[in-house]
Coordinates of C-alpha atoms (C1' of nucleotides) in Angstrom, one line a residue:
Chain A
M1 CA -17.2 -12.6 2.1
N2 CA -14.5 -11.9 -0.3
Y3 CA -12.4 -9.6 0.4
K4 CA -10.0 -7.6 -2.8
Y5 CA -7.0 -7.5 -0.7
I6 CA -7.5 -10.9 1.4
E7 CA -7.1 -12.4 -2.8
I8 CA -4.0 -10.3 -3.7
A9 CA -2.1 -11.8 -0.1
K10 CA -3.3 -14.7 -0.2
A11 CA -1.2 -15.4 -3.8
I12 CA 1.8 -13.6 -3.2
K13 CA 1.8 -16.3 -0.2
E14 CA 1.7 -18.4 -2.5
K15 CA 4.0 -17.9 -4.5
I16 CA 6.0 -17.2 -1.7
N17 CA 5.6 -20.7 -0.4
D18 CA 6.0 -22.5 -4.0
G19 CA 9.2 -20.8 -4.5
T20 CA 8.6 -18.4 -6.8
Y21 CA 9.8 -15.4 -5.0
L22 CA 12.4 -16.8 -2.6
P23 CA 13.6 -15.1 0.7
G24 CA 15.5 -12.2 0.0
D25 CA 13.8 -11.6 -3.4
L26 CA 12.5 -8.2 -4.1
L27 CA 9.0 -8.1 -5.0
P28 CA 7.1 -6.1 -8.1
D29 CA 7.0 -2.9 -6.4
Q30 CA 3.0 -2.4 -5.3
T31 CA 1.9 -0.7 -9.1
Q32 CA 3.0 -3.5 -11.1
I33 CA 0.5 -5.5 -8.4
A34 CA -1.7 -3.2 -8.9
K35 CA -2.2 -3.8 -11.8
E36 CA -1.3 -7.6 -12.6
F37 CA -4.4 -7.4 -10.6
N38 CA -6.7 -5.5 -11.7
T39 CA -6.4 -2.6 -8.9
T40 CA -5.5 -0.2 -7.6
R41 CA -1.9 0.4 -5.8
S42 CA -4.4 1.6 -1.7
T43 CA -5.4 -2.2 -2.0
V44 CA -2.3 -3.0 -2.6
H45 CA -0.9 -2.0 0.1
K46 CA -3.1 -3.0 2.0
A47 CA -2.9 -6.8 0.9
L48 CA 0.9 -6.6 2.0
K49 CA 0.9 -4.9 4.7
D50 CA -1.7 -7.7 6.0
L51 CA 2.0 -10.3 5.2
V52 CA 4.5 -7.3 7.2
I53 CA 1.6 -8.4 10.0
E54 CA 2.3 -11.6 9.6
G55 CA 5.6 -12.0 10.2
M56 CA 6.4 -12.7 5.8
I57 CA 7.6 -9.4 4.2
Y58 CA 9.1 -6.4 5.1
S59 CA 8.8 -3.3 3.0
K60 CA 11.1 -0.4 3.1
R61 CA 10.3 3.2 1.7
G62 CA 11.8 4.6 -1.5
A63 CA 12.9 0.7 -1.9
G64 CA 10.5 -2.3 -2.3
T65 CA 9.2 -4.7 -0.8
F66 CA 10.8 -8.0 -0.1
V67 CA 11.0 -11.9 1.4
R68 CA 12.0 -12.0 5.1
K69 CA 15.6 -14.2 5.2
D70 CA 14.3 -16.3 7.3
Y71 CA 10.2 -16.6 6.2
S72 CA 11.4 -20.5 5.5
L73 CA 12.8 -20.4 9.5
L74 CA 9.4 -19.3 10.7
K75 CA 6.7 -21.4 8.6
D76 CA 8.8 -24.4 10.5
H77 CA 7.6 -23.1 13.7
H78 CA 4.4 -22.8 13.8
Q79 CA 3.8 -26.0 12.3
S80 CA 4.7 -26.7 15.6
V81 CA 2.7 -23.8 17.0
T82 CA -0.3 -25.7 16.1
D83 CA 0.3 -29.2 16.3
F84 CA 1.5 -29.2 19.9
D85 CA 0.0 -25.8 21.4
D86 CA -2.9 -24.4 20.6
P87 CA -5.4 -24.9 22.3
F88 CA -7.8 -23.9 19.6
S89 CA -6.2 -25.6 17.0
D90 CA -8.8 -29.3 16.4
R91 CA -4.9 -31.3 14.8
L92 CA -5.4 -32.8 17.0
S93 CA -8.6 -33.9 18.6
N94 CA -9.5 -37.7 17.4
S95 CA -6.3 -38.6 19.2
L96 CA -7.1 -36.9 22.7
E97 CA -8.9 -37.8 25.0
S98 CA -9.3 -36.8 28.9
K99 CA -9.4 -38.6 32.2
I100 CA -12.4 -36.3 34.2
L101 CA -11.5 -36.0 38.3
Q102 CA -13.4 -33.2 39.3
F103 CA -16.8 -31.1 37.5
S104 CA -18.7 -29.2 39.9
V105 CA -20.0 -26.0 40.3
R106 CA -19.7 -22.8 42.8
M107 CA -19.3 -19.2 43.0
P108 CA -16.0 -17.4 41.9
S109 CA -13.9 -16.0 45.6
E110 CA -12.9 -12.1 44.7
A111 CA -9.8 -12.8 42.8
E112 CA -11.7 -14.7 40.5
R113 CA -14.6 -12.9 40.2
N114 CA -11.4 -10.1 39.3
H115 CA -9.7 -12.8 36.6
L116 CA -12.6 -13.5 35.0
L117 CA -14.7 -9.9 35.7
V118 CA -18.0 -11.5 36.3
E119 CA -20.4 -10.2 38.7
P120 CA -20.5 -11.4 42.1
E121 CA -23.8 -14.0 42.1
V122 CA -22.6 -15.4 38.9
S123 CA -20.8 -18.6 39.7
I124 CA -18.5 -20.6 38.4
Y125 CA -17.5 -24.3 37.1
E126 CA -14.9 -25.6 39.1
V127 CA -13.1 -28.7 36.2
R128 CA -10.0 -30.8 36.9
R129 CA -9.0 -33.0 34.2
V130 CA -5.5 -35.6 33.0
R131 CA -5.5 -35.6 29.3
F132 CA -3.9 -38.1 27.3
L133 CA -2.3 -38.2 23.7
E134 CA -2.0 -41.6 21.7
G135 CA -2.8 -43.2 24.3
E136 CA 0.0 -41.4 27.0
I137 CA -0.2 -38.8 29.5
F138 CA 0.0 -35.3 29.0
S139 CA -1.1 -32.5 30.8
Y140 CA -3.7 -31.9 33.7
E141 CA -5.4 -29.7 33.7
H142 CA -7.9 -26.9 36.0
F143 CA -9.9 -24.3 35.7
L144 CA -12.3 -22.1 36.3
M145 CA -15.2 -20.5 33.5
P146 CA -17.5 -19.2 34.0
T147 CA -21.4 -20.6 34.2
T148 CA -23.2 -17.8 31.6
I149 CA -21.1 -18.1 28.3
I150 CA -21.8 -22.0 27.9
K151 CA -23.1 -24.6 29.5
L152 CA -20.5 -27.4 29.8
T153 CA -21.4 -31.0 30.5
D154 CA -19.8 -34.2 30.5
E155 CA -20.1 -34.9 27.2
I156 CA -18.3 -31.4 26.1
L157 CA -14.7 -31.9 28.6
K158 CA -13.8 -35.8 27.5
K159 CA -13.5 -33.9 23.6
S160 CA -12.7 -29.9 23.3
V161 CA -14.2 -27.3 25.7
Y162 CA -13.1 -24.3 22.3
Q163 CA -14.5 -26.7 19.5
S164 CA -17.6 -26.2 21.7
L165 CA -17.2 -22.8 22.0
R166 CA -15.6 -22.3 18.8
E167 CA -20.1 -24.2 17.6
Q168 CA -22.0 -22.5 19.6
N169 CA -20.6 -18.9 17.1
F170 CA -18.0 -17.7 20.1
H171 CA -14.8 -16.2 19.1
I172 CA -12.0 -17.5 20.7
E173 CA -9.1 -14.3 20.5
G174 CA -6.1 -14.8 22.7
T175 CA -4.6 -15.8 25.2
H176 CA -1.9 -14.2 28.7
R177 CA 0.0 -16.9 30.1
I178 CA 2.6 -16.9 33.3
I179 CA 5.1 -20.5 31.9
N180 CA 7.0 -21.5 35.8
A181 CA 9.7 -24.8 35.4
K182 CA 8.7 -26.0 38.9
K183 CA 9.3 -29.1 40.8
A184 CA 6.9 -31.5 41.0
S185 CA 4.1 -31.8 43.3
E186 CA 2.6 -34.8 45.8
K187 CA -0.8 -33.9 43.1
D188 CA 2.0 -34.7 40.0
L189 CA 3.4 -38.1 41.5
K190 CA -0.1 -38.8 41.3
N191 CA -2.0 -38.1 39.0
G192 CA 1.6 -39.7 36.3
I193 CA 2.8 -36.3 35.4
V194 CA 6.3 -37.3 36.7
Q195 CA 7.1 -40.6 37.7
N196 CA 9.7 -39.2 39.8
A197 CA 9.2 -36.9 42.2
T198 CA 12.4 -35.0 41.6
D199 CA 11.7 -34.1 37.8
P200 CA 10.4 -30.8 36.9
V201 CA 7.8 -30.3 36.1
L202 CA 6.2 -26.8 33.2
V203 CA 3.2 -24.8 34.8
I204 CA 1.4 -22.4 32.4
R205 CA -1.1 -20.2 34.1
Q206 CA -3.4 -19.1 30.9
L207 CA -6.1 -16.5 30.7
N208 CA -7.8 -17.1 28.0
Y209 CA -10.6 -14.5 26.0
L210 CA -13.4 -13.7 23.4
D211 CA -12.6 -11.2 20.3
D212 CA -15.3 -8.6 23.0
G213 CA -12.1 -8.4 26.0
Q214 CA -14.4 -10.9 28.2
P215 CA -12.4 -13.3 30.0
F216 CA -13.7 -16.6 29.7
Q217 CA -11.3 -19.2 31.2
L218 CA -7.7 -19.2 34.1
L219 CA -6.7 -22.2 33.3
E220 CA -3.6 -24.1 35.1
T221 CA -2.0 -26.7 32.5
R222 CA 1.1 -28.6 34.4
Y223 CA 2.9 -30.7 31.5
P224 CA 5.9 -33.4 32.2
F225 CA 9.2 -31.6 32.0
A226 CA 10.2 -34.4 29.0
K227 CA 7.7 -34.0 26.4
S228 CA 6.6 -30.3 26.5
D229 CA 8.4 -27.8 24.7
L230 CA 6.2 -24.4 24.4
I231 CA 6.8 -21.7 21.2
S232 CA 6.3 -18.7 21.4
D233 CA 6.2 -16.0 18.7
I234 CA 6.7 -12.6 20.3
T235 CA 6.8 -9.0 17.6
V236 CA 8.3 -5.3 19.5
Chain O
M1 CA 8.0 12.8 10.8
N2 CA 3.7 14.1 12.5
Y3 CA 1.2 11.0 11.6
K4 CA -1.8 12.5 12.1
Y5 CA -3.1 8.2 12.7
I6 CA -0.2 8.1 15.4
E7 CA -2.0 12.1 17.2
I8 CA -5.7 10.1 17.2
A9 CA -4.6 6.8 18.2
K10 CA -2.6 8.5 21.7
A11 CA -4.9 10.5 22.2
I12 CA -7.5 8.0 22.5
K13 CA -5.0 6.3 24.5
E14 CA -4.8 8.4 26.4
K15 CA -8.3 8.6 27.4
I16 CA -8.5 5.4 28.0
N17 CA -5.6 5.4 30.1
D18 CA -7.4 8.0 32.3
G19 CA -10.8 6.4 32.6
T20 CA -13.1 9.0 30.3
Y21 CA -13.8 6.5 28.2
L22 CA -13.8 2.7 30.8
P23 CA -13.4 -1.3 29.8
G24 CA -16.6 -1.8 28.1
D25 CA -17.7 2.5 27.1
L26 CA -19.2 2.9 23.3
L27 CA -16.5 5.6 21.6
P28 CA -18.1 7.7 18.9
D29 CA -18.4 6.4 15.7
Q30 CA -15.9 7.6 13.3
T31 CA -17.2 9.8 11.4
Q32 CA -17.5 11.8 15.1
I33 CA -14.5 10.8 15.3
A34 CA -13.4 12.3 12.9
K35 CA -14.8 15.9 13.5
E36 CA -13.5 16.2 16.6
F37 CA -9.7 15.8 14.9
N38 CA -10.7 17.6 12.4
T39 CA -9.5 15.2 10.0
T40 CA -11.6 11.9 7.3
R41 CA -12.6 8.9 8.6
S42 CA -10.1 6.6 7.2
T43 CA -7.7 8.4 9.0
V44 CA -9.3 7.8 12.0
H45 CA -9.9 3.9 10.9
K46 CA -6.2 3.9 10.4
A47 CA -6.3 5.2 13.9
L48 CA -8.8 2.6 15.4
K49 CA -7.0 0.1 14.2
D50 CA -4.1 0.0 15.2
L51 CA -5.3 -0.4 18.4
V52 CA -7.6 -2.6 17.7
I53 CA -3.5 -3.9 16.9
E54 CA -3.2 -3.7 20.2
G55 CA -6.0 -5.2 22.5
M56 CA -7.2 -1.5 23.1
I57 CA -10.6 -2.0 22.3
Y58 CA -12.2 -3.5 19.4
S59 CA -15.3 -3.0 16.8
K60 CA -18.3 -4.3 15.7
R61 CA -19.6 -3.4 12.4
G62 CA -23.0 -1.5 12.6
A63 CA -22.1 -1.9 15.8
G64 CA -19.6 0.1 17.2
T65 CA -15.4 0.7 18.9
F66 CA -15.4 0.1 22.4
V67 CA -13.1 -0.3 25.7
R68 CA -11.8 -4.4 25.9
K69 CA -13.5 -5.2 29.4
D70 CA -10.2 -7.1 30.0
Y71 CA -7.8 -3.6 29.0
S72 CA -7.1 -2.6 32.9
L73 CA -5.1 -6.5 33.5
L74 CA -3.6 -6.5 30.4
K75 CA -2.1 -3.5 31.1
D76 CA -0.4 -5.1 34.4
H77 CA 0.7 -7.7 33.0
H78 CA 2.4 -5.7 30.1
Q79 CA 4.8 -4.1 33.1
S80 CA 6.2 -7.3 34.4
V81 CA 6.8 -8.6 30.5
T82 CA 9.0 -5.1 30.0
D83 CA 10.2 -5.5 33.3
F84 CA 11.0 -8.9 33.5
D85 CA 11.9 -10.9 30.6
D86 CA 11.5 -8.0 27.6
P87 CA 15.3 -8.5 26.6
F88 CA 14.8 -5.5 24.5
S89 CA 13.9 -3.3 27.6
D90 CA 16.4 -1.2 29.5
R91 CA 14.7 -0.8 31.9
L92 CA 17.3 -3.3 34.3
S93 CA 20.3 -2.3 32.0
N94 CA 21.3 -0.5 35.3
S95 CA 21.7 -3.1 38.3
L96 CA 22.7 -6.0 36.0
E97 CA 25.8 -7.4 35.9
S98 CA 27.5 -10.5 33.8
K99 CA 30.3 -12.0 34.5
I100 CA 31.4 -13.6 31.7
L101 CA 32.5 -17.2 31.8
Q102 CA 33.8 -17.9 27.9
F103 CA 34.1 -15.4 24.5
S104 CA 35.4 -17.2 21.9
V105 CA 35.2 -17.1 18.2
R106 CA 34.7 -20.1 15.4
M107 CA 33.8 -21.0 12.5
P108 CA 30.1 -22.4 12.7
S109 CA 28.5 -25.8 13.1
E110 CA 26.0 -26.9 9.8
A111 CA 23.1 -26.7 12.1
E112 CA 24.1 -23.5 14.1
R113 CA 24.7 -22.2 9.8
N114 CA 21.1 -22.7 9.0
H115 CA 19.5 -21.3 11.6
L116 CA 22.1 -18.3 11.6
L117 CA 21.4 -17.3 8.0
V118 CA 24.7 -16.9 7.6
E119 CA 27.3 -18.1 4.6
P120 CA 29.7 -20.6 4.8
E121 CA 33.1 -18.5 5.7
V122 CA 31.3 -16.3 8.1
S123 CA 32.7 -16.8 11.5
I124 CA 30.7 -16.3 14.9
Y125 CA 31.1 -15.5 18.9
E126 CA 30.0 -18.1 21.6
V127 CA 28.9 -16.4 24.5
R128 CA 28.6 -17.9 28.3
R129 CA 27.9 -15.4 31.0
V130 CA 26.2 -15.4 34.4
R131 CA 23.6 -12.4 35.1
F132 CA 23.4 -10.4 38.3
L133 CA 20.1 -8.7 39.7
E134 CA 20.8 -6.4 42.3
G135 CA 23.8 -8.8 43.6
E136 CA 21.3 -11.9 42.6
I137 CA 21.6 -14.4 40.4
F138 CA 19.9 -14.1 37.6
S139 CA 20.1 -16.1 34.7
Y140 CA 23.0 -18.0 32.1
E141 CA 23.2 -17.0 29.1
H142 CA 24.8 -19.2 25.9
F143 CA 24.8 -17.7 23.2
L144 CA 26.1 -17.1 19.3
M145 CA 26.5 -14.7 17.4
P146 CA 27.4 -14.4 13.4
T147 CA 30.6 -11.8 14.5
T148 CA 29.5 -9.2 10.7
I149 CA 27.1 -7.7 12.5
I150 CA 28.6 -6.2 15.5
K151 CA 32.0 -6.3 16.8
L152 CA 31.5 -7.5 20.3
T153 CA 34.4 -6.4 23.0
D154 CA 33.6 -7.4 27.3
E155 CA 32.8 -4.1 27.5
I156 CA 29.4 -4.5 25.4
L157 CA 28.6 -8.3 26.5
K158 CA 29.4 -6.8 30.1
K159 CA 26.6 -4.3 29.7
S160 CA 24.3 -5.0 26.8
V161 CA 24.7 -6.3 24.1
Y162 CA 20.9 -4.8 22.1
Q163 CA 21.6 -1.6 23.5
S164 CA 24.6 -1.5 21.3
L165 CA 22.9 -2.5 18.4
R166 CA 20.4 -0.4 19.0
E167 CA 23.4 2.2 19.0
Q168 CA 24.4 1.0 15.8
N169 CA 21.7 1.6 14.0
F170 CA 20.3 -2.5 13.7
H171 CA 16.8 -2.7 14.3
I172 CA 15.2 -5.4 15.8
E173 CA 11.8 -7.0 15.2
G174 CA 11.6 -10.2 16.9
T175 CA 12.0 -14.3 18.7
H176 CA 11.1 -17.8 18.5
R177 CA 10.8 -19.0 21.4
I178 CA 10.6 -22.9 22.9
I179 CA 10.5 -23.5 26.5
N180 CA 10.7 -26.1 28.5
A181 CA 11.7 -26.4 31.9
K182 CA 14.3 -29.1 33.1
K183 CA 16.2 -31.3 35.5
A184 CA 19.0 -29.0 36.7
S185 CA 22.8 -30.0 34.4
E186 CA 26.2 -29.9 36.7
K187 CA 26.2 -27.4 35.6
D188 CA 23.6 -25.4 36.7
L189 CA 24.9 -26.2 40.3
K190 CA 28.5 -25.0 39.5
N191 CA 27.3 -22.0 38.2
G192 CA 25.2 -21.1 41.3
I193 CA 21.6 -21.3 39.5
V194 CA 20.7 -23.6 41.5
Q195 CA 21.3 -24.2 45.1
N196 CA 20.4 -28.3 45.2
A197 CA 20.1 -30.8 42.5
T198 CA 16.6 -31.8 42.6
D199 CA 15.6 -28.3 41.4
P200 CA 14.1 -27.4 38.1
V201 CA 15.0 -24.5 35.6
L202 CA 13.6 -22.6 33.7
V203 CA 15.3 -22.9 30.1
I204 CA 14.3 -20.7 26.6
R205 CA 16.1 -21.9 23.5
Q206 CA 15.5 -18.5 21.1
L207 CA 16.3 -16.7 18.1
N208 CA 16.0 -13.4 17.9
Y209 CA 16.6 -11.9 14.7
L210 CA 16.1 -7.7 13.0
D211 CA 13.8 -6.8 11.2
D212 CA 14.7 -7.6 7.5
G213 CA 14.4 -10.7 8.9
Q214 CA 18.5 -11.1 9.5
P215 CA 18.8 -13.6 12.3
F216 CA 21.3 -12.5 14.4
Q217 CA 21.4 -14.4 18.2
L218 CA 21.2 -18.1 19.3
L219 CA 20.3 -17.9 23.3
E220 CA 19.3 -20.6 25.9
T221 CA 19.2 -19.3 28.5
R222 CA 18.4 -21.4 31.6
Y223 CA 16.6 -19.7 34.9
P224 CA 16.5 -20.8 37.9
F225 CA 13.0 -22.3 38.8
A226 CA 12.0 -20.3 41.5
K227 CA 12.6 -16.7 40.2
S228 CA 11.5 -16.7 36.7
D229 CA 8.1 -15.9 35.4
L230 CA 8.1 -15.5 31.6
I231 CA 5.2 -14.0 30.2
S232 CA 2.9 -13.8 26.8
D233 CA 0.8 -12.5 24.7
I234 CA -0.8 -14.9 21.8
T235 CA -3.5 -13.0 19.9
V236 CA -4.8 -15.9 17.1
Chain V
dG1 C1' -40.4 -10.7 11.0
dT2 C1' -38.9 -6.4 8.1
dT3 C1' -37.8 -2.2 7.3
dG4 C1' -34.6 1.7 7.9
dA5 C1' -30.9 4.0 10.1
dT6 C1' -27.0 4.0 12.1
dT7 C1' -22.3 2.2 12.0
dT8 C1' -17.8 -0.6 10.6
dG9 C1' -16.0 -2.4 6.2
dT10 C1' -14.1 -2.6 1.7
dG11 C1' -11.8 -0.5 -2.4
dC12 C1' -11.1 3.2 -5.2
dG13 C1' -8.5 7.8 -7.5
dT14 C1' -5.7 11.5 -6.1
dA15 C1' -2.8 13.8 -4.1
dT16 C1' 1.5 14.7 -1.1
dG17 C1' 4.8 13.5 1.7
dT18 C1' 9.1 10.2 3.2
dA19 C1' 13.1 7.4 2.0
dT20 C1' 16.2 5.8 -0.8
dG21 C1' 19.8 5.0 -4.0
Chain C
dG1 C1' 19.7 16.7 -7.2
dC2 C1' 16.8 13.1 -9.5
dA3 C1' 14.3 9.2 -9.7
dT4 C1' 11.9 5.4 -8.1
dA5 C1' 8.7 3.5 -4.5
dC6 C1' 6.7 3.4 -0.3
dA7 C1' 4.2 5.8 3.6
dT8 C1' -0.3 8.9 4.2
dA9 C1' -4.0 11.8 4.1
dC10 C1' -8.4 12.8 2.1
dG11 C1' -12.7 12.0 -0.3
dC12 C1' -16.4 9.3 -1.5
dA13 C1' -19.1 5.2 -3.1
dC14 C1' -20.7 0.7 -1.1
dA15 C1' -21.0 -3.1 1.3
dA16 C1' -22.5 -5.8 5.9
dA17 C1' -23.3 -6.6 10.3
dT18 C1' -25.8 -5.0 13.8
dC19 C1' -30.3 -3.0 16.5
dA20 C1' -34.0 -0.8 17.1
dA21 C1' -38.8 1.0 15.7

DNA sequence: GTTGATTTGTGCGTATGTATG
DNA sequence: GCATACATACGCACAAATCAA
């Protein structure tokens, strides 16, 4: 379970985070690093490639490998991502509570079947809940999930669906999102998402999927306009 | 300039796109593919890994490599990304026009310097423009750029800044975004982003950077609430 | 439940290609 | 042109996960 290239990647990460290598700095060349870790250049190359993908460093043929100038910047932002937006993070789970408005099972429409990629005879959960963070309203969620993946309970819905999935060894891979600004609906007012009929809401429709490409949840979340920062990084 | 692993990746992509391999299908094993392309398993492994990163396939040790079940779905959405939101795409440039409201040079504040990572003595461009897509208002942009990267002109601003950067051989890497829903401001009304003072706007603040990690643009864009779909994919 | 075959993942060594300065 | 440094490619060995007999 202990891979060399991951250890090397970790060690280099460490040195960047503690300031041994500063933004813009040239790292030792791959042969040097290989010597230092008592391994070959190919393994070092693999470790470095992972860090390139993470956006921490970049390599130039013939020149060397450098620490990205904006790394410290990204680091700050990445924290906000995990703190706030990432549904797969556990950090907030203590102070996060849910009030369940609906919890039922029904057959999906054809459009819903196409999104969730389930067979015609499979039924789906339909859930609506309001989420509170440290007592304050945080979001309104409406989602669909096939009943074939895990069995949902009131208990699970009060806490975290994602946590239950992980506990049952499902591996969550990623999410696809469509983001809008919308006018508050009457429901938003009733649910307490907004105080005022003229307040805007941030609406995110997202499809979450497992590592085998199976979508497991079709989700719409509505956030109060003032509280919501959605953060995303895009690499081309 | 012709790498084998890229050719292999392309060939497999092709077969997935034309339906030779369907979603959920098991691909031939790496040794088979290696034979087919007259190469070694390591090279095939590399090609496949790239496709895994792209979200087209997934591999399981001991089992094999499969086409992702939701690939066709993602493919559809990806079109919208490039059509609509990606500032680095050229597709729209014909029908996209700009009305320039401000185009000036000044010294940055300290906060701005920190974001753009420029030296204290470097001045920055400040630009405000309204963008039109096929005659209709599309967005309002306000951005800052260091004067040290490229020389901006009215001509460039009417068209595409990104295109000019590419023409001068700068390689754009990615972007970091913070997304909000906000109430329309008076300016939004004046600029025609909204018709109505109660309409919401989708606000995106983003930092765009080059491949060496140098941020080149700090940008705030305001979109009319009805016209804007922002699409993003996140892989964990 | 164990074993064995299959398949992907990792690691090493070496050689060659290609971009930079 | 030359030295340097990263990138690709090949071949082999072994480890780890999966699945079926």
